[in-house]
Amino acid sequence: MTRRTKIADLIRTEPLNTEVLVKGWVKAFRNNQFLALNDGSCAQNLQVVVDFENTDPSLIERIKFGASVGARGQLLESQGKGQRIEVKADEIYIYGDCNPDEYPLQPKKQTLEFLREIAHLRFRTNTFSAVFRIRHALAYAIHKFFNDRGFYYLHTPIITASDAEGAGEMFRVTTLPFDKTPRTENGEVDFKEDFFRRSTNLTVSGQLEAELGAMALGQVYTFGPTFRAENSNTTRHLAEFWMIEPEVAFNDLNDNMDLAEDMLRYVIQYALDNCADDLKILEERLIEEEKSKPQDQRSEMNLSDKLRFVVDNRFERITYTEAIHILKNSNQNKKGKFQFPVEGWGTDLQSEHERYLVEKHFKKPVILTNYPAEIKAFYMRQDEAKEGVPGPTVSAMDILFPGIGEIVGGSQREERLERLVNRMREMHIPEEELYWYLDTRRFGSCEHAGFGLGFERLVLFVTGMSNIRDVIAFPRYPGNAEF
Ligand code: ATP
Ligand code: MN
């Protein structure tokens, strides 16, 4: 009995003139003879040459696009153009038929919108196979990056009780009945009766818990699902997404920026080194997509240029204040071409402003730092106006990428108990609920910093796809939780 060999292994090792058994799905079948087989192990198809004169015609009839088939025969150097090797089949096996009249996928170009409607089958297209192989490679590269640098992977909880983070709207977790909800004397829902004896939610971020780990393990990171019930139907937001959150003791804002930049460069380089075939498929897809855009909206760079550009150039680092200055004095602003005109210091930047800075002004990734405290979270470290005097900004950093906008958000954390408590009071965040968080500042506090990288935004950038719903296998967004 010959054992099955994966196509990727055959292409890599080329064991010519030996008998092999391959299994996969039919990508194409021409002239009742040339079968293109793909088993998902790599982007390439393997050519199988069917001996149609000596094969049962009823079997040949069943070799249809999408069918699951096997072939046993000699691996030979290919006579034809387009491939180096092929299998000359002695035997063909049909494992699962695929009726072309009923199969929603067709061997032609189908729109991403249509494929999103049949997301349970879209893995089978070249585009989505490539996206999900690259997604895997990026996840692996992230773990490798941190492991190689002595970080510990910390699993922070998915169900949390802290609702004080303010990172986004939360999904409630409860086993209370909808009818006959238990009530307190005041008529409020009585969470004492609930599973955890308190109100709980799905996590919006693992940061606060990661900080607890960093205060002993030194360098930790999380890589897990996060949930935000934000009702935003954008191409960059999901209700369930994956986030990477490193947290490092004794790091300041500059160390934090260096870490984020090194990580992004490392994982993108990893994809360039290890996903060349898949990137080529996606680059060609993007070229086609660009052709349907008006000339002035087309990107000047193709996908691999864009990735190499990020790997080869240091990111521009500027303060929020400098960014406001640039935006205010830009022709775009003076001619009234921003939907939200840049008035002055203190306002939050809209994605059109972020994209202007990255795509038009600097033409490279930008790290914006030192935002007004007013528009940032309570745990970010207050900057000093002068020695000992708090200023109006915090040591925050957002990394902005072309076509994506914000890909990373992070900060140096406020390690001074008094300042932190003051800030929490100003923002009406209950101290009792976060006693555990404040304990890190009470006992052995130290300077530390971290950030959150939205994994799907990274996958979006590397694959050149344009909608975040196309880079996660089973997207959740308002009105959709299929599968
Ligand atoms: P945005 O302004 O784009 O909504 P944010 O400021 O809410 O982002 P953070 O709370 O700082 O984002 O989260 C850290 C990172 O997580 C972001 O930089 C982004 O990459 C990613 N992210 C945030 N919200 C979402 C979402 N709904 N879907 C996918 N990724 C997200
Ligand atoms: Mn948000």
Coordinates of C-alpha atoms and ligand atoms in Angstrom, one line a residue:
M1 CA 0.0 0.0 0.0
T2 CA 1.4 3.4 -1.0
R3 CA 0.9 6.1 1.6
R4 CA -0.5 9.4 0.6
T5 CA 2.0 12.2 0.0
K6 CA 1.0 15.8 0.3
I7 CA 1.5 17.9 -2.8
A8 CA 3.7 20.4 -1.0
D9 CA 6.1 17.6 -0.1
L10 CA 6.1 16.3 -3.6
I11 CA 7.0 19.7 -5.0
R12 CA 9.7 20.2 -2.4
T13 CA 11.4 16.8 -2.7
E14 CA 10.5 15.7 -6.2
P15 CA 10.9 11.9 -5.7
L16 CA 11.0 11.3 -9.5
N17 CA 10.1 7.9 -10.9
T18 CA 8.6 6.5 -7.7
E19 CA 5.0 5.5 -7.2
V20 CA 3.0 8.1 -5.3
L21 CA -0.5 8.4 -4.0
V22 CA -2.0 11.9 -3.9
K23 CA -5.5 13.0 -2.7
G24 CA -7.2 16.4 -3.1
W25 CA -9.9 18.4 -4.9
V26 CA -10.3 19.0 -8.6
K27 CA -9.4 22.5 -9.6
A28 CA -9.6 21.8 -13.3
F29 CA -9.9 19.0 -15.8
R30 CA -9.1 19.5 -19.4
N31 CA -9.4 17.2 -22.4
N32 CA -10.5 14.3 -20.2
Q33 CA -6.8 14.0 -19.5
F34 CA -5.2 16.8 -17.5
L35 CA -6.3 17.1 -13.9
A36 CA -5.2 19.9 -11.7
L37 CA -5.3 18.7 -8.1
N38 CA -5.0 20.8 -5.0
D39 CA -4.9 19.5 -1.4
G40 CA -4.4 22.7 0.5
S41 CA -0.9 22.0 1.5
C42 CA 0.4 24.8 -0.8
A43 CA -0.9 27.2 -3.4
Q44 CA 0.3 25.1 -6.4
N45 CA -1.8 22.4 -8.0
L46 CA -0.3 19.1 -9.0
Q47 CA -0.9 17.9 -12.6
V48 CA -2.3 14.4 -12.8
V49 CA -2.3 12.9 -16.3
V50 CA -5.3 10.5 -16.6
D51 CA -5.0 7.6 -19.0
F52 CA -8.4 8.2 -20.5
E53 CA -8.1 5.3 -23.0
N54 CA -7.7 2.8 -20.2
T55 CA -9.9 4.4 -17.5
D56 CA -13.5 3.6 -17.0
P57 CA -15.5 6.4 -18.8
S58 CA -18.0 6.5 -15.9
L59 CA -15.2 7.3 -13.6
I60 CA -13.8 10.0 -15.8
E61 CA -17.3 11.5 -16.0
R62 CA -17.2 12.0 -12.2
I63 CA -13.9 14.1 -12.2
K64 CA -15.7 17.4 -11.8
F65 CA -14.6 20.8 -10.4
G66 CA -14.7 20.5 -6.6
A67 CA -14.8 16.7 -6.4
S68 CA -12.6 14.9 -3.9
V69 CA -10.3 12.5 -5.8
G70 CA -7.1 10.5 -5.5
A71 CA -4.6 9.3 -8.0
R72 CA -1.9 6.7 -7.8
G73 CA 0.9 6.5 -10.3
Q74 CA 4.5 7.4 -11.2
L75 CA 5.8 10.9 -10.4
L76 CA 7.5 12.0 -13.6
E77 CA 9.2 15.1 -15.0
S78 CA 6.4 16.9 -16.9
Q79 CA 6.5 16.9 -20.6
G80 CA 4.2 19.9 -20.8
K81 CA 4.8 23.6 -20.0
G82 CA 3.7 25.2 -16.7
Q83 CA 4.8 22.5 -14.3
R84 CA 8.0 20.6 -13.5
I85 CA 6.4 17.4 -12.3
E86 CA 3.3 15.4 -12.9
V87 CA 1.7 12.1 -11.8
K88 CA 1.0 9.6 -14.6
A89 CA -2.1 8.0 -13.0
D90 CA -2.5 4.2 -13.0
E91 CA -5.5 4.5 -10.8
I92 CA -8.1 7.2 -10.1
Y93 CA -10.3 7.2 -7.0
I94 CA -13.4 9.3 -6.5
Y95 CA -14.0 10.0 -2.8
G96 CA -16.7 12.6 -3.0
D97 CA -18.6 13.7 -6.0
C98 CA -19.4 17.4 -6.7
N99 CA -22.4 18.1 -8.9
P100 CA -21.6 21.2 -10.9
D101 CA -25.3 22.0 -11.3
E102 CA -25.8 22.4 -7.6
Y103 CA -22.3 23.5 -6.4
P104 CA -22.4 27.2 -5.5
L105 CA -18.8 27.7 -6.5
Q106 CA -17.9 27.9 -10.1
P107 CA -14.4 27.7 -11.8
K108 CA -14.5 31.4 -12.7
K109 CA -14.0 34.6 -10.9
Q110 CA -16.7 35.2 -8.2
T111 CA -17.0 38.4 -6.2
L112 CA -15.8 38.7 -2.6
E113 CA -19.3 39.9 -1.7
F114 CA -20.9 36.7 -3.1
L115 CA -18.2 34.5 -1.5
R116 CA -19.0 36.2 1.9
E117 CA -22.5 34.9 1.6
I118 CA -21.2 31.3 1.2
A119 CA -18.4 31.7 3.6
H120 CA -18.6 28.0 4.5
L121 CA -17.3 27.2 1.1
R122 CA -15.0 30.1 0.3
F123 CA -11.9 28.4 1.8
R124 CA -11.9 26.4 -1.4
T125 CA -11.1 29.4 -3.6
N126 CA -7.4 30.2 -4.4
T127 CA -7.8 33.7 -2.8
F128 CA -9.2 32.5 0.5
S129 CA -6.8 29.5 0.7
A130 CA -4.0 31.9 0.3
V131 CA -5.4 34.3 2.9
F132 CA -5.8 31.6 5.5
R133 CA -2.4 30.1 4.9
I134 CA -0.9 33.6 5.4
R135 CA -3.0 34.2 8.5
H136 CA -1.6 31.0 10.0
A137 CA 2.0 32.0 9.1
L138 CA 1.5 35.4 10.7
A139 CA 0.2 33.9 13.9
Y140 CA 3.1 31.5 14.0
A141 CA 5.6 34.4 13.4
I142 CA 4.1 36.4 16.2
H143 CA 4.6 33.5 18.7
K144 CA 8.1 33.0 17.4
F145 CA 9.0 36.6 17.7
F146 CA 8.0 36.8 21.3
N147 CA 9.3 33.4 22.3
D148 CA 12.7 34.2 20.8
R149 CA 12.8 37.3 22.8
G150 CA 12.0 35.7 26.1
F151 CA 8.3 36.7 26.4
Y152 CA 5.8 34.4 28.1
Y153 CA 2.4 33.7 26.5
L154 CA -0.2 34.6 29.1
H155 CA -3.8 33.4 28.7
T156 CA -6.0 36.2 30.0
P157 CA -9.7 35.5 30.7
I158 CA -12.3 35.6 28.0
I159 CA -15.1 36.1 30.6
T160 CA -14.3 39.1 32.7
A161 CA -16.1 41.0 35.5
S162 CA -14.3 44.3 35.0
D163 CA -16.4 46.7 33.0
A164 CA -14.2 49.7 33.7
E165 CA -11.8 49.6 30.8
G166 CA -13.9 51.6 28.4
A167 CA -12.3 50.1 25.4
G168 CA -15.7 49.4 23.8
E169 CA -19.2 48.2 24.2
M170 CA -19.4 44.8 25.9
F171 CA -21.3 41.6 25.3
R172 CA -23.0 40.4 28.5
V173 CA -22.4 36.8 29.7
T174 CA -25.3 35.5 31.8
T175 CA -27.4 32.4 32.6
L176 CA -30.2 34.5 34.0
P177 CA -33.6 33.8 32.4
F178 CA -35.0 36.6 30.2
D179 CA -38.5 36.0 31.5
K180 CA -38.7 36.1 35.3
T181 CA -35.3 38.0 35.7
P182 CA -34.5 38.1 39.4
R183 CA -34.8 41.6 40.7
T184 CA -33.4 43.4 43.8
E185 CA -35.6 45.4 46.1
N186 CA -34.8 48.5 44.0
G187 CA -36.0 46.7 40.8
E188 CA -32.6 46.3 39.4
V189 CA -31.4 42.9 37.9
D190 CA -30.1 40.8 40.7
F191 CA -26.8 39.5 39.5
K192 CA -26.3 37.8 42.9
E193 CA -28.5 35.1 41.3
D194 CA -26.4 34.9 38.2
F195 CA -23.8 32.1 37.5
F196 CA -20.8 34.1 38.7
R197 CA -22.9 35.9 41.4
R198 CA -22.0 39.1 39.6
S199 CA -22.4 40.8 36.3
T200 CA -19.9 39.5 33.7
N201 CA -18.9 40.3 30.1
L202 CA -16.8 39.0 27.2
T203 CA -13.4 40.7 27.4
V204 CA -12.7 43.8 25.3
S205 CA -8.9 43.6 26.0
G206 CA -6.5 41.4 28.1
Q207 CA -4.3 44.4 28.9
L208 CA -5.2 45.0 32.6
E209 CA -4.6 41.3 33.4
A210 CA -1.5 41.2 31.2
E211 CA -0.1 44.0 33.4
L212 CA -0.5 41.8 36.5
G213 CA 1.6 39.1 34.8
A214 CA 4.3 41.5 33.6
M215 CA 4.8 42.7 37.2
A216 CA 6.3 39.3 38.0
L217 CA 7.2 37.6 34.7
G218 CA 8.7 40.7 33.2
Q219 CA 7.7 40.3 29.6
V220 CA 4.3 38.7 28.7
Y221 CA 2.0 38.8 25.8
T222 CA -1.6 37.7 25.1
F223 CA -2.9 36.5 21.8
G224 CA -6.6 35.8 22.0
P225 CA -10.1 36.7 21.0
T226 CA -11.6 40.0 22.0
F227 CA -15.2 41.1 21.7
R228 CA -16.7 44.5 21.1
A229 CA -20.4 45.1 20.6
E230 CA -19.7 48.3 18.6
N231 CA -22.4 48.8 16.0
S232 CA -19.9 50.0 13.4
N233 CA -20.3 48.5 10.0
T234 CA -16.9 49.4 8.7
T235 CA -14.3 47.5 6.7
R236 CA -12.0 47.6 9.7
H237 CA -14.1 46.5 12.6
L238 CA -15.4 43.1 13.7
A239 CA -17.5 42.2 16.8
E240 CA -15.0 39.3 17.5
F241 CA -11.4 39.8 16.6
W242 CA -8.0 38.6 17.8
M243 CA -5.6 40.8 19.6
I244 CA -1.9 40.5 20.5
E245 CA -1.1 42.5 23.7
P246 CA 2.5 42.5 24.9
E247 CA 3.2 44.1 28.3
V248 CA 6.7 44.8 29.5
A249 CA 8.1 45.8 32.9
F250 CA 10.7 48.5 32.9
N251 CA 9.8 49.7 29.3
D252 CA 9.1 53.3 28.6
L253 CA 7.3 54.8 25.6
N254 CA 10.4 54.6 23.4
D255 CA 11.0 51.0 24.2
N256 CA 7.4 50.3 23.5
M257 CA 7.6 51.9 20.0
D258 CA 10.8 50.0 19.3
L259 CA 9.1 46.7 20.3
A260 CA 6.0 47.4 18.2
E261 CA 8.1 48.4 15.1
D262 CA 10.4 45.4 15.4
M263 CA 7.5 43.0 15.8
L264 CA 5.6 44.4 12.8
R265 CA 8.8 44.4 10.6
Y266 CA 9.7 40.8 11.8
V267 CA 6.3 39.3 11.0
I268 CA 5.9 41.0 7.6
Q269 CA 9.4 39.8 6.7
Y270 CA 8.4 36.4 7.8
A271 CA 5.5 36.4 5.4
L272 CA 7.7 37.7 2.6
D273 CA 10.2 34.8 3.3
N274 CA 7.7 32.0 3.7
C275 CA 4.5 32.8 1.8
A276 CA 5.8 33.9 -1.6
D277 CA 3.4 31.7 -3.6
D278 CA 0.3 32.8 -1.7
L279 CA 1.4 36.5 -1.8
K280 CA 1.8 36.2 -5.5
I281 CA -1.9 35.0 -5.8
L282 CA -3.0 37.9 -3.7
E283 CA -0.8 40.4 -5.5
E284 CA -2.4 39.4 -8.8
R285 CA -5.9 39.6 -7.3
L286 CA -5.1 43.1 -6.1
I287 CA -3.9 44.2 -9.5
E288 CA -7.2 43.1 -10.9
E289 CA -9.1 44.9 -8.2
E290 CA -7.1 48.1 -8.7
K291 CA -8.0 48.1 -12.4
S292 CA -11.6 48.7 -11.5
K293 CA -10.8 51.9 -9.6
P294 CA -10.4 55.3 -11.0
Q295 CA -6.8 56.2 -11.9
D296 CA -6.3 58.6 -9.1
Q297 CA -7.3 56.1 -6.4
R298 CA -5.1 53.4 -7.6
S299 CA -2.1 52.4 -5.4
E300 CA 1.3 53.3 -6.8
M301 CA 2.8 50.2 -5.3
N302 CA 1.9 46.5 -5.7
L303 CA 1.5 44.3 -2.7
S304 CA 5.1 43.0 -2.3
D305 CA 6.5 46.5 -2.8
K306 CA 4.2 47.7 -0.1
L307 CA 5.3 45.0 2.3
R308 CA 9.0 45.5 1.5
F309 CA 8.6 49.2 2.0
V310 CA 7.4 48.7 5.6
V311 CA 10.3 46.3 6.2
D312 CA 12.9 48.6 4.8
N313 CA 11.9 52.0 6.3
R314 CA 11.7 53.2 9.9
F315 CA 8.3 54.5 10.9
E316 CA 7.9 58.2 11.2
R317 CA 7.5 59.2 14.9
I318 CA 5.7 62.4 15.6
T319 CA 3.6 63.8 18.5
Y320 CA -0.1 64.4 18.3
T321 CA 0.6 68.1 18.6
E322 CA 2.9 68.0 15.5
A323 CA 0.3 66.0 13.6
I324 CA -2.4 68.6 14.4
H325 CA 0.0 71.3 13.1
I326 CA 0.7 69.4 9.8
L327 CA -3.0 68.7 9.3
K328 CA -4.1 72.2 10.1
N329 CA -1.7 73.7 7.6
S330 CA -2.3 71.1 4.9
N331 CA -3.8 72.2 1.6
Q332 CA -6.4 69.6 2.1
N333 CA -7.6 71.3 5.2
K334 CA -7.3 74.9 3.9
K335 CA -9.3 73.9 0.8
G336 CA -12.0 72.4 3.1
K337 CA -11.5 68.9 1.7
F338 CA -11.6 67.1 5.0
Q339 CA -15.1 66.0 6.0
F340 CA -14.1 66.9 9.5
P341 CA -12.1 70.1 9.4
V342 CA -9.1 70.2 11.7
E343 CA -10.0 72.9 14.2
G344 CA -7.2 72.7 16.7
W345 CA -5.6 70.9 19.5
G346 CA -7.6 68.5 21.6
T347 CA -9.9 66.8 19.0
D348 CA -9.6 63.2 18.2
L349 CA -8.3 62.4 14.8
Q350 CA -10.6 60.9 12.2
S351 CA -9.5 58.1 9.9
E352 CA -9.4 60.6 7.0
H353 CA -6.7 62.6 9.0
E354 CA -4.8 59.5 9.9
R355 CA -4.8 58.4 6.2
Y356 CA -3.7 61.8 5.1
L357 CA -0.7 61.7 7.4
V358 CA 0.3 58.2 6.3
E359 CA -0.6 58.1 2.6
K360 CA -0.1 61.7 1.5
H361 CA 2.2 63.5 3.9
F362 CA 4.8 61.0 5.1
K363 CA 4.0 58.1 2.7
K364 CA 5.1 55.6 5.3
P365 CA 3.8 54.2 8.6
V366 CA 3.5 56.8 11.3
I367 CA 3.6 56.5 15.1
L368 CA 1.6 59.3 16.7
T369 CA 2.5 59.9 20.4
N370 CA 1.6 62.0 23.4
Y371 CA -2.2 62.5 22.8
P372 CA -4.4 64.7 24.9
A373 CA -5.3 62.9 28.1
E374 CA -8.9 63.8 27.5
I375 CA -9.3 61.4 24.6
K376 CA -7.3 58.5 26.0
A377 CA -7.8 55.7 28.6
F378 CA -7.3 56.2 32.3
Y379 CA -4.3 53.9 32.6
M380 CA -2.0 55.9 30.2
R381 CA 0.9 57.7 31.9
Q382 CA 0.5 61.4 32.3
D383 CA 3.3 63.4 30.7
E384 CA 5.0 66.1 32.7
A385 CA 4.6 69.7 31.6
K386 CA 7.8 70.3 33.6
E387 CA 9.5 68.4 36.4
G388 CA 6.7 67.2 38.8
V389 CA 3.9 69.2 37.1
P390 CA 1.4 67.1 35.1
G391 CA 0.9 68.3 31.5
P392 CA -2.2 67.9 29.3
T393 CA -0.9 64.8 27.4
V394 CA -0.3 61.1 28.1
S395 CA 2.4 58.8 26.8
A396 CA 0.2 57.1 24.3
M397 CA 1.2 55.7 20.9
D398 CA -0.9 54.8 17.9
I399 CA 0.7 53.2 14.8
L400 CA -1.0 54.1 11.6
F401 CA -0.6 52.0 8.4
P402 CA -1.4 52.9 4.8
G403 CA -4.9 51.7 3.8
I404 CA -5.6 50.5 7.3
G405 CA -5.4 53.5 9.7
E406 CA -4.8 52.5 13.3
I407 CA -3.2 49.0 13.5
V408 CA -1.6 49.3 17.0
G409 CA -2.7 51.3 20.0
G410 CA -0.6 51.4 23.1
S411 CA 1.0 53.4 25.9
Q412 CA 3.4 53.6 28.8
R413 CA 1.2 52.9 31.8
E414 CA 0.7 55.2 34.8
E415 CA 2.7 53.4 37.5
R416 CA 2.3 56.2 40.1
L417 CA -0.6 55.2 42.5
E418 CA -1.6 58.7 43.3
R419 CA -1.7 59.9 39.7
L420 CA -3.6 56.8 38.7
V421 CA -6.2 57.1 41.4
N422 CA -6.7 60.8 40.6
R423 CA -7.3 60.0 37.0
M424 CA -9.8 57.3 37.8
R425 CA -11.7 59.6 40.0
E426 CA -11.8 62.3 37.3
M427 CA -13.2 59.7 34.9
H428 CA -15.6 58.2 37.4
I429 CA -14.0 54.7 37.4
P430 CA -14.8 52.9 40.6
E431 CA -11.6 52.1 42.5
E432 CA -13.0 49.2 44.5
E433 CA -13.7 47.3 41.4
L434 CA -10.2 47.6 40.2
Y435 CA -8.5 47.0 43.6
W436 CA -6.5 44.2 42.0
Y437 CA -5.2 46.5 39.3
L438 CA -4.3 49.2 41.8
D439 CA -2.4 46.6 43.9
T440 CA 0.3 46.5 41.2
R441 CA 0.9 50.1 42.0
R442 CA 0.7 49.6 45.7
F443 CA 3.2 46.8 45.9
G444 CA 6.5 47.0 43.9
S445 CA 5.2 49.2 41.1
C446 CA 7.5 50.1 38.2
E447 CA 7.6 51.8 34.9
H448 CA 6.0 49.6 32.2
A449 CA 4.4 49.7 28.8
G450 CA 2.5 47.7 26.3
F451 CA 0.3 47.8 23.2
G452 CA -2.5 46.0 21.4
L453 CA -2.2 44.9 17.8
G454 CA -5.4 44.0 16.0
F455 CA -4.5 40.7 14.3
E456 CA -7.0 41.0 11.5
R457 CA -5.8 44.5 10.7
L458 CA -2.3 43.0 10.3
V459 CA -3.6 40.2 8.1
L460 CA -5.6 42.8 6.1
F461 CA -2.4 44.7 5.4
V462 CA -0.3 41.7 4.5
T463 CA -2.8 40.1 2.2
G464 CA -3.9 43.3 0.5
M465 CA -7.5 42.4 1.1
S466 CA -9.8 45.4 1.6
N467 CA -12.5 44.1 4.0
I468 CA -11.7 42.8 7.5
R469 CA -14.5 40.3 7.1
D470 CA -12.5 38.5 4.4
V471 CA -9.4 37.8 6.6
I472 CA -11.2 35.9 9.5
A473 CA -12.7 32.6 8.8
F474 CA -16.1 33.1 10.5
P475 CA -16.7 36.9 10.8
R476 CA -19.0 38.3 13.4
Y477 CA -20.5 41.7 12.8
P478 CA -23.8 43.4 13.4
G479 CA -26.5 41.1 12.0
N480 CA -24.2 38.2 11.3
A481 CA -23.1 35.2 13.4
E482 CA -23.5 32.4 10.8
F483 CA -21.9 29.0 11.5
Ligands
ATP1 P1 -10.4 52.1 16.3 O1 -10.3 53.6 16.6 O2 -9.9 51.7 15.0 O3 -11.8 51.6 16.6 P2 -9.5 51.5 19.0 O4 -8.9 52.8 19.3 O5 -10.9 51.2 19.4 O6 -9.5 51.3 17.4 P3 -7.9 49.9 20.7 O7 -8.9 49.8 21.8 O8 -6.7 50.7 21.0 O9 -8.5 50.3 19.3 O10 -7.5 48.4 20.3 C1 -6.2 48.0 19.9 C2 -6.2 47.5 18.5 O11 -7.2 46.5 18.2 C3 -6.5 48.6 17.4 O12 -5.3 49.3 17.1 C4 -6.9 47.8 16.2 O13 -5.8 47.2 15.5 C5 -7.7 46.6 16.9 N1 -9.1 46.8 16.9 C6 -9.8 47.6 17.7 N2 -11.2 47.5 17.5 C7 -11.3 46.5 16.6 C8 -12.4 45.9 16.0 N3 -13.7 46.2 16.3 N4 -12.2 45.0 15.0 C9 -10.9 44.6 14.7 N5 -9.8 45.1 15.2 C10 -10.0 46.1 16.2
MN2 MN -12.8 51.4 18.5

